[in-house]
Amino acid sequence: MPKAIRKVLIANRGEIAVRVIRAAKELGIQTAVVCSEADIDSLAVKLADEHVVIGPAQAAKSYLDKEKVLAAATQVGADAVHPGYGFLSENAGFADACNAAGIIFVGPSAHAIRTMGDKAAARTAAMAAGVPVVPGSDGEVSTLESAIEAANLIGYPVMIKAAAGGGGRGIRIAKDEAELCQQYRVAVAEATSAFGNGAVYLERFIASARHIEVQILGDGESVVHLFERDCSIQRRRQKIFEEAGSPVLPDATRQALCESAVKLAKAVKYSGAGTLEYLLDSASGEFFFIEMNTRIQVEHPITEMITGVDLLKAMLKIAGGEPLPYQQSDIVRRGHAIEVRINAEDPDKQFMPCPGVVGQLVWPQGPGVRIDTLLQAQYKIPAYYDSLLAKLIVWDENRPAALARLKRCLEELSIEGVKTTQPLFLRLLATEAVQSGQYDTNWLERWMAEASAVVKPDVLPTGRAA
């Protein structure tokens, strides 16, 4: 049985590092955070009890360096490491190294990460547990010939997916054998370059799909679900607008979906917070498991808003040896929550990153409003990392009220000094598709391609900068 956590090292940066620090402090746990030389003035460093500079700005020489992170944990006397998301959060070797050093890894076992973090292996585990998966290849396709053979059985179009991929990266679509021959080699090369693992597998491409995911919590024996999130509004297969729950999911389908997630998580004796991702075929109403994220998700706050469960505190308690504090009947869904990602990007220029120095900040306030952010006035946004600046999360009793609250909050929000995605969301809220909830995972790119999707200055409140 692991010991209770007294001090946790946060092996991450940005808003998730801030989020973990706040949860830990409320539990009476001391906090330390690692940082690169570029993050020495970050909000996380200011809020943590201690910090350790572990290297230069490049992530490979700081946040991704397992030995430096473990050395920092030893230096500060931490008995646990929380990896946040990204970086080392789904690195089974790092989880093993923590265990070997006698340090608690706040997350699932290395075995669960290996099984569910590898998409091909997760697919096999899902099929063994009786959970529906998108028709696809029987594991990895190691040669072009085996890929062609598998595609002929699946039927075109097919998706070529990197087994170690994530965040929408490492995906290619082939509509026929000629395209498969071209895209297969490109996909293998991209997977090798991006993930250090060139393994790929095939899935049927569903033309009109919703991206639905189920949040679960487990302690290695018991598992509960915390209902679903709908993350279908994506650009380049990366989420930017998320809702809990889905505006289109019938109750019977919701129940079947969530029960299947619990079934699969139990099958791998999952411990901690995790998310099982599905595609919902808009035409047939069928749902298919596609992959699992064995970590906390960027969009976890909307689940917290509709259930009242603090997922970060639950992760720390479970990692400290406490049993899962909930039965399924304890988890009650109430109201509707929406999160939008405020990124330092210019939507008019293909979402080009726009780092800079932040001027005056005005955050929206009021009932049902939450801001998770790394920002502070005069903060210089580093050019080396993800462009996420803040998450604007709203809750209300139903979806129309939540949409109205989101519009009001976006109009109040002001981040001077840098371009952000704020104007894009105001434009999105004016569309019939978003108001009605009728969209799929490709809708945003189609909408952006239309002339009417060009972001116009007149959507901004008077006197406000994006």
mmCIF file of C-alpha atoms in Angstrom, residues 100-353:
data_model
loop_
_atom_site.group_PDB
_atom_site.id
_atom_site.type_symbol
_atom_site.label_atom_id
_atom_site.label_comp_id
_atom_site.label_asym_id
_atom_site.label_seq_id
_atom_site.Cartn_x
_atom_site.Cartn_y
_atom_site.Cartn_z
ATOM 1 C CA ALA A 100 12.274 2.193 -8.766
ATOM 2 C CA ALA A 101 13.303 5.362 -6.916
ATOM 3 C CA GLY A 102 10.605 4.852 -4.284
ATOM 4 C CA ILE A 103 8.611 7.851 -5.528
ATOM 5 C CA ILE A 104 4.864 7.670 -6.172
ATOM 6 C CA PHE A 105 3.863 8.347 -9.772
ATOM 7 C CA VAL A 106 0.502 10.136 -9.610
ATOM 8 C CA GLY A 107 -1.218 8.202 -12.359
ATOM 9 C CA PRO A 108 -1.885 4.662 -13.521
ATOM 10 C CA SER A 109 0.586 1.786 -13.372
ATOM 11 C CA ALA A 110 3.314 1.535 -16.006
ATOM 12 C CA HIS A 111 1.552 -1.610 -17.242
ATOM 13 C CA ALA A 112 -1.721 0.279 -17.762
ATOM 14 C CA ILE A 113 0.119 3.096 -19.568
ATOM 15 C CA ARG A 114 1.804 0.582 -21.874
ATOM 16 C CA THR A 115 -1.432 -1.283 -22.546
ATOM 17 C CA MET A 116 -3.743 1.694 -23.035
ATOM 18 C CA GLY A 117 -1.215 4.332 -24.151
ATOM 19 C CA ASP A 118 -0.308 2.331 -27.241
ATOM 20 C CA LYS A 119 -3.312 2.726 -29.513
ATOM 21 C CA ALA A 120 -2.963 -0.623 -31.221
ATOM 22 C CA ALA A 121 -2.601 -2.423 -27.878
ATOM 23 C CA ALA A 122 -5.552 -0.457 -26.445
ATOM 24 C CA ARG A 123 -7.672 -1.517 -29.387
ATOM 25 C CA THR A 124 -6.793 -5.147 -28.730
ATOM 26 C CA ALA A 125 -7.612 -4.737 -25.012
ATOM 27 C CA ALA A 126 -10.963 -3.153 -25.884
ATOM 28 C CA MET A 127 -11.918 -5.997 -28.183
ATOM 29 C CA ALA A 128 -10.946 -8.515 -25.473
ATOM 30 C CA ALA A 129 -13.226 -6.655 -23.032
ATOM 31 C CA GLY A 130 -16.125 -6.709 -25.497
ATOM 32 C CA VAL A 131 -16.052 -2.937 -26.120
ATOM 33 C CA PRO A 132 -16.921 -1.918 -29.711
ATOM 34 C CA VAL A 133 -14.028 -0.523 -31.782
ATOM 35 C CA VAL A 134 -13.907 1.085 -35.212
ATOM 36 C CA PRO A 135 -13.425 -1.673 -37.814
ATOM 37 C CA GLY A 136 -9.709 -1.769 -38.524
ATOM 38 C CA SER A 137 -6.505 -3.798 -38.810
ATOM 39 C CA ASP A 138 -5.670 -6.569 -36.382
ATOM 40 C CA GLY A 139 -3.003 -4.582 -34.547
ATOM 41 C CA GLU A 140 -0.072 -2.876 -36.266
ATOM 42 C CA VAL A 141 0.515 -3.113 -40.022
ATOM 43 C CA SER A 142 4.268 -3.500 -40.381
ATOM 44 C CA THR A 143 4.485 -3.525 -44.183
ATOM 45 C CA LEU A 144 2.712 -1.816 -47.066
ATOM 46 C CA GLU A 145 1.512 -5.202 -48.299
ATOM 47 C CA SER A 146 -0.144 -5.986 -44.966
ATOM 48 C CA ALA A 147 -1.687 -2.485 -44.949
ATOM 49 C CA ILE A 148 -3.226 -3.049 -48.402
ATOM 50 C CA GLU A 149 -4.537 -6.448 -47.322
ATOM 51 C CA ALA A 150 -6.105 -4.966 -44.183
ATOM 52 C CA ALA A 151 -7.612 -2.005 -46.060
ATOM 53 C CA ASN A 152 -9.278 -4.339 -48.552
ATOM 54 C CA LEU A 153 -10.985 -6.103 -45.655
ATOM 55 C CA ILE A 154 -11.952 -2.859 -43.844
ATOM 56 C CA GLY A 155 -13.100 -0.968 -46.944
ATOM 57 C CA TYR A 156 -11.975 2.493 -48.087
ATOM 58 C CA PRO A 157 -11.561 5.243 -46.997
ATOM 59 C CA VAL A 158 -9.217 4.276 -44.164
ATOM 60 C CA MET A 159 -7.232 6.208 -41.559
ATOM 61 C CA ILE A 160 -3.550 5.414 -41.041
ATOM 62 C CA LYS A 161 -2.809 6.145 -37.385
ATOM 63 C CA ALA A 162 0.430 6.218 -35.437
ATOM 64 C CA ALA A 163 0.289 3.657 -32.630
ATOM 65 C CA ALA A 164 2.091 6.075 -30.311
ATOM 66 C CA GLY A 165 0.293 9.195 -31.591
ATOM 67 C CA GLY A 166 -1.771 11.732 -29.736
ATOM 68 C CA GLY A 167 -3.348 15.172 -29.953
ATOM 69 C CA GLY A 168 -4.542 14.476 -33.478
ATOM 70 C CA ARG A 169 -1.018 14.038 -34.772
ATOM 71 C CA GLY A 170 0.162 11.087 -36.841
ATOM 72 C CA ILE A 171 -3.059 10.568 -38.798
ATOM 73 C CA ARG A 172 -3.387 10.164 -42.587
ATOM 74 C CA ILE A 173 -6.474 9.379 -44.664
ATOM 75 C CA ALA A 174 -6.439 7.253 -47.829
ATOM 76 C CA LYS A 175 -9.521 7.002 -50.029
ATOM 77 C CA ASP A 176 -8.169 4.199 -52.244
ATOM 78 C CA GLU A 177 -5.218 1.838 -52.681
ATOM 79 C CA ALA A 178 -3.173 4.371 -54.672
ATOM 80 C CA GLU A 179 -3.426 6.909 -51.839
ATOM 81 C CA LEU A 180 -2.667 4.214 -49.285
ATOM 82 C CA CYS A 181 0.569 3.414 -51.111
ATOM 83 C CA GLN A 182 1.536 7.099 -50.972
ATOM 84 C CA GLN A 183 0.374 7.864 -47.450
ATOM 85 C CA TYR A 184 1.629 4.700 -45.727
ATOM 86 C CA ARG A 185 5.311 5.575 -46.083
ATOM 87 C CA VAL A 186 4.654 9.201 -45.111
ATOM 88 C CA ALA A 187 2.715 8.105 -42.025
ATOM 89 C CA VAL A 188 5.503 5.746 -40.902
ATOM 90 C CA ALA A 189 8.127 8.465 -41.395
ATOM 91 C CA GLU A 190 6.009 11.022 -39.481
ATOM 92 C CA ALA A 191 5.346 8.591 -36.634
ATOM 93 C CA THR A 192 9.045 7.809 -36.351
ATOM 94 C CA SER A 193 9.977 11.486 -36.349
ATOM 95 C CA ALA A 194 7.253 12.676 -33.965
ATOM 96 C CA PHE A 195 6.995 9.788 -31.519
ATOM 97 C CA GLY A 196 10.191 7.770 -31.944
ATOM 98 C CA ASN A 197 7.993 4.825 -32.933
ATOM 99 C CA GLY A 198 7.061 4.190 -36.552
ATOM 100 C CA ALA A 199 4.319 1.640 -35.821
ATOM 101 C CA VAL A 200 0.974 2.390 -37.528
ATOM 102 C CA TYR A 201 -2.409 0.693 -37.801
ATOM 103 C CA LEU A 202 -5.565 1.202 -39.871
ATOM 104 C CA GLU A 203 -9.145 2.150 -39.025
ATOM 105 C CA ARG A 204 -12.237 2.791 -41.121
ATOM 106 C CA PHE A 205 -12.696 6.530 -41.707
ATOM 107 C CA ILE A 206 -16.116 7.666 -40.490
ATOM 108 C CA ALA A 207 -17.142 10.649 -42.614
ATOM 109 C CA SER A 208 -19.498 12.308 -40.130
ATOM 110 C CA ALA A 209 -18.400 11.573 -36.580
ATOM 111 C CA ARG A 210 -18.730 13.146 -33.157
ATOM 112 C CA HIS A 211 -15.822 12.921 -30.732
ATOM 113 C CA ILE A 212 -17.219 11.760 -27.404
ATOM 114 C CA GLU A 213 -15.036 10.886 -24.423
ATOM 115 C CA VAL A 214 -15.773 9.411 -21.015
ATOM 116 C CA GLN A 215 -13.968 10.494 -17.835
ATOM 117 C CA ILE A 216 -13.256 7.675 -15.398
ATOM 118 C CA LEU A 217 -11.631 7.342 -11.981
ATOM 119 C CA GLY A 218 -10.224 4.067 -10.699
ATOM 120 C CA ASP A 219 -8.201 2.738 -7.789
ATOM 121 C CA GLY A 220 -6.943 -0.461 -9.414
ATOM 122 C CA GLU A 221 -10.059 -2.422 -8.440
ATOM 123 C CA SER A 222 -13.128 -0.184 -8.529
ATOM 124 C CA VAL A 223 -13.933 2.229 -11.382
ATOM 125 C CA VAL A 224 -16.597 4.909 -11.792
ATOM 126 C CA HIS A 225 -17.419 7.123 -14.765
ATOM 127 C CA LEU A 226 -18.104 10.849 -14.552
ATOM 128 C CA PHE A 227 -20.166 11.004 -17.721
ATOM 129 C CA GLU A 228 -19.095 12.213 -21.136
ATOM 130 C CA ARG A 229 -17.613 15.248 -22.850
ATOM 131 C CA ASP A 230 -18.315 16.208 -26.458
ATOM 132 C CA CYS A 231 -15.171 17.523 -28.142
ATOM 133 C CA SER A 232 -16.300 17.472 -31.766
ATOM 134 C CA ILE A 233 -15.329 21.068 -32.605
ATOM 135 C CA GLN A 234 -11.705 20.617 -33.603
ATOM 136 C CA ARG A 235 -9.158 22.249 -35.836
ATOM 137 C CA ARG A 236 -6.476 20.017 -37.292
ATOM 138 C CA ARG A 237 -7.947 17.267 -35.085
ATOM 139 C CA GLN A 238 -7.134 19.277 -31.963
ATOM 140 C CA LYS A 239 -9.914 20.248 -29.566
ATOM 141 C CA ILE A 240 -10.746 23.904 -28.972
ATOM 142 C CA PHE A 241 -14.397 23.892 -27.752
ATOM 143 C CA GLU A 242 -15.663 21.228 -25.366
ATOM 144 C CA GLU A 243 -18.982 20.492 -23.700
ATOM 145 C CA ALA A 244 -20.237 18.300 -20.873
ATOM 146 C CA GLY A 245 -22.464 16.573 -21.680
ATOM 147 C CA SER A 246 -22.974 15.978 -25.334
ATOM 148 C CA PRO A 247 -25.879 17.906 -26.895
ATOM 149 C CA VAL A 248 -26.808 14.989 -29.177
ATOM 150 C CA LEU A 249 -26.414 11.840 -27.074
ATOM 151 C CA PRO A 250 -29.632 9.958 -26.250
ATOM 152 C CA ASP A 251 -29.773 8.780 -22.627
ATOM 153 C CA ALA A 252 -29.712 5.100 -23.583
ATOM 154 C CA THR A 253 -26.587 5.603 -25.720
ATOM 155 C CA ARG A 254 -24.984 7.678 -22.952
ATOM 156 C CA GLN A 255 -25.535 4.887 -20.464
ATOM 157 C CA ALA A 256 -24.141 2.217 -22.792
ATOM 158 C CA LEU A 257 -21.139 4.375 -23.660
ATOM 159 C CA CYS A 258 -20.241 5.146 -20.046
ATOM 160 C CA GLU A 259 -20.747 1.545 -18.946
ATOM 161 C CA SER A 260 -18.407 0.335 -21.694
ATOM 162 C CA ALA A 261 -15.721 2.764 -20.474
ATOM 163 C CA VAL A 262 -15.981 1.415 -16.932
ATOM 164 C CA LYS A 263 -15.830 -2.141 -18.254
ATOM 165 C CA LEU A 264 -12.612 -1.494 -20.183
ATOM 166 C CA ALA A 265 -10.941 0.452 -17.340
ATOM 167 C CA LYS A 266 -11.724 -2.390 -14.940
ATOM 168 C CA ALA A 267 -10.243 -4.894 -17.375
ATOM 169 C CA VAL A 268 -6.833 -3.189 -17.134
ATOM 170 C CA LYS A 269 -7.137 -2.538 -13.363
ATOM 171 C CA TYR A 270 -6.884 1.190 -13.975
ATOM 172 C CA SER A 271 -5.830 3.526 -11.177
ATOM 173 C CA GLY A 272 -6.207 7.323 -11.219
ATOM 174 C CA ALA A 273 -7.934 9.590 -13.729
ATOM 175 C CA GLY A 274 -8.260 8.523 -17.348
ATOM 176 C CA THR A 275 -10.298 9.272 -20.428
ATOM 177 C CA LEU A 276 -11.648 6.815 -22.968
ATOM 178 C CA GLU A 277 -12.266 8.375 -26.356
ATOM 179 C CA TYR A 278 -14.961 7.275 -28.793
ATOM 180 C CA LEU A 279 -16.306 8.174 -32.187
ATOM 181 C CA LEU A 280 -20.074 8.426 -32.538
ATOM 182 C CA ASP A 281 -21.216 7.755 -36.102
ATOM 183 C CA SER A 282 -23.769 10.523 -36.728
ATOM 184 C CA ALA A 283 -25.469 8.476 -39.434
ATOM 185 C CA SER A 284 -25.929 5.179 -37.610
ATOM 186 C CA GLY A 285 -25.782 6.269 -33.971
ATOM 187 C CA GLU A 286 -23.144 3.599 -33.291
ATOM 188 C CA PHE A 287 -20.212 4.394 -30.999
ATOM 189 C CA PHE A 288 -16.706 2.977 -31.224
ATOM 190 C CA PHE A 289 -13.780 3.108 -28.788
ATOM 191 C CA ILE A 290 -10.681 4.637 -30.393
ATOM 192 C CA GLU A 291 -8.101 5.283 -27.661
ATOM 193 C CA MET A 292 -7.463 6.060 -24.004
ATOM 194 C CA ASN A 293 -5.574 8.979 -22.483
ATOM 195 C CA THR A 294 -3.931 7.679 -19.318
ATOM 196 C CA ARG A 295 -3.672 11.077 -17.624
ATOM 197 C CA ILE A 296 -5.646 14.156 -16.674
ATOM 198 C CA GLN A 297 -7.109 15.964 -19.696
ATOM 199 C CA VAL A 298 -7.004 19.664 -20.615
ATOM 200 C CA GLU A 299 -10.799 19.671 -20.637
ATOM 201 C CA HIS A 300 -11.266 18.070 -17.188
ATOM 202 C CA PRO A 301 -12.826 21.239 -15.635
ATOM 203 C CA ILE A 302 -16.140 20.835 -17.463
ATOM 204 C CA THR A 303 -16.530 17.387 -15.912
ATOM 205 C CA GLU A 304 -15.754 18.903 -12.521
ATOM 206 C CA MET A 305 -18.384 21.589 -13.140
ATOM 207 C CA ILE A 306 -21.224 19.124 -13.876
ATOM 208 C CA THR A 307 -20.325 16.567 -11.182
ATOM 209 C CA GLY A 308 -18.751 18.611 -8.382
ATOM 210 C CA VAL A 309 -15.827 16.148 -8.232
ATOM 211 C CA ASP A 310 -12.304 17.616 -7.943
ATOM 212 C CA LEU A 311 -10.396 15.254 -10.235
ATOM 213 C CA LEU A 312 -6.931 16.498 -9.226
ATOM 214 C CA LYS A 313 -7.620 15.961 -5.536
ATOM 215 C CA ALA A 314 -9.018 12.502 -6.314
ATOM 216 C CA MET A 315 -5.831 11.625 -8.252
ATOM 217 C CA LEU A 316 -3.617 12.662 -5.334
ATOM 218 C CA LYS A 317 -5.719 10.770 -2.777
ATOM 219 C CA ILE A 318 -5.777 7.582 -4.845
ATOM 220 C CA ALA A 319 -2.030 7.787 -5.502
ATOM 221 C CA GLY A 320 -1.543 8.231 -1.755
ATOM 222 C CA GLY A 321 -3.210 4.901 -1.104
ATOM 223 C CA GLU A 322 -6.817 5.870 -0.407
ATOM 224 C CA PRO A 323 -9.546 3.757 -2.021
ATOM 225 C CA LEU A 324 -11.824 5.309 -4.614
ATOM 226 C CA PRO A 325 -14.061 7.597 -2.524
ATOM 227 C CA TYR A 326 -17.093 7.248 -4.824
ATOM 228 C CA GLN A 327 -19.600 4.663 -5.892
ATOM 229 C CA GLN A 328 -21.325 5.191 -9.212
ATOM 230 C CA SER A 329 -24.512 6.319 -7.489
ATOM 231 C CA ASP A 330 -22.542 9.168 -5.866
ATOM 232 C CA ILE A 331 -21.753 10.727 -9.258
ATOM 233 C CA VAL A 332 -24.673 12.919 -10.304
ATOM 234 C CA ARG A 333 -24.762 14.974 -13.510
ATOM 235 C CA ARG A 334 -26.174 18.479 -13.141
ATOM 236 C CA GLY A 335 -26.475 21.244 -15.708
ATOM 237 C CA HIS A 336 -24.265 21.916 -18.714
ATOM 238 C CA ALA A 337 -20.640 23.122 -18.911
ATOM 239 C CA ILE A 338 -18.563 24.491 -21.804
ATOM 240 C CA GLU A 339 -14.827 25.146 -22.072
ATOM 241 C CA VAL A 340 -13.046 27.174 -24.752
ATOM 242 C CA ARG A 341 -9.289 27.269 -25.110
ATOM 243 C CA ILE A 342 -7.852 30.778 -25.250
ATOM 244 C CA ASN A 343 -4.648 30.279 -27.229
ATOM 245 C CA ALA A 344 -2.006 32.815 -28.253
ATOM 246 C CA GLU A 345 -2.787 32.238 -31.920
ATOM 247 C CA ASP A 346 -4.111 34.198 -34.873
ATOM 248 C CA PRO A 347 -7.146 32.331 -36.277
ATOM 249 C CA ASP A 348 -6.961 34.477 -39.435
ATOM 250 C CA LYS A 349 -3.474 33.208 -40.194
ATOM 251 C CA GLN A 350 -3.878 29.457 -39.919
ATOM 252 C CA PHE A 351 -3.692 29.653 -36.113
ATOM 253 C CA MET A 352 -0.147 30.992 -36.262
ATOM 254 C CA PRO A 353 1.340 31.192 -32.727
#
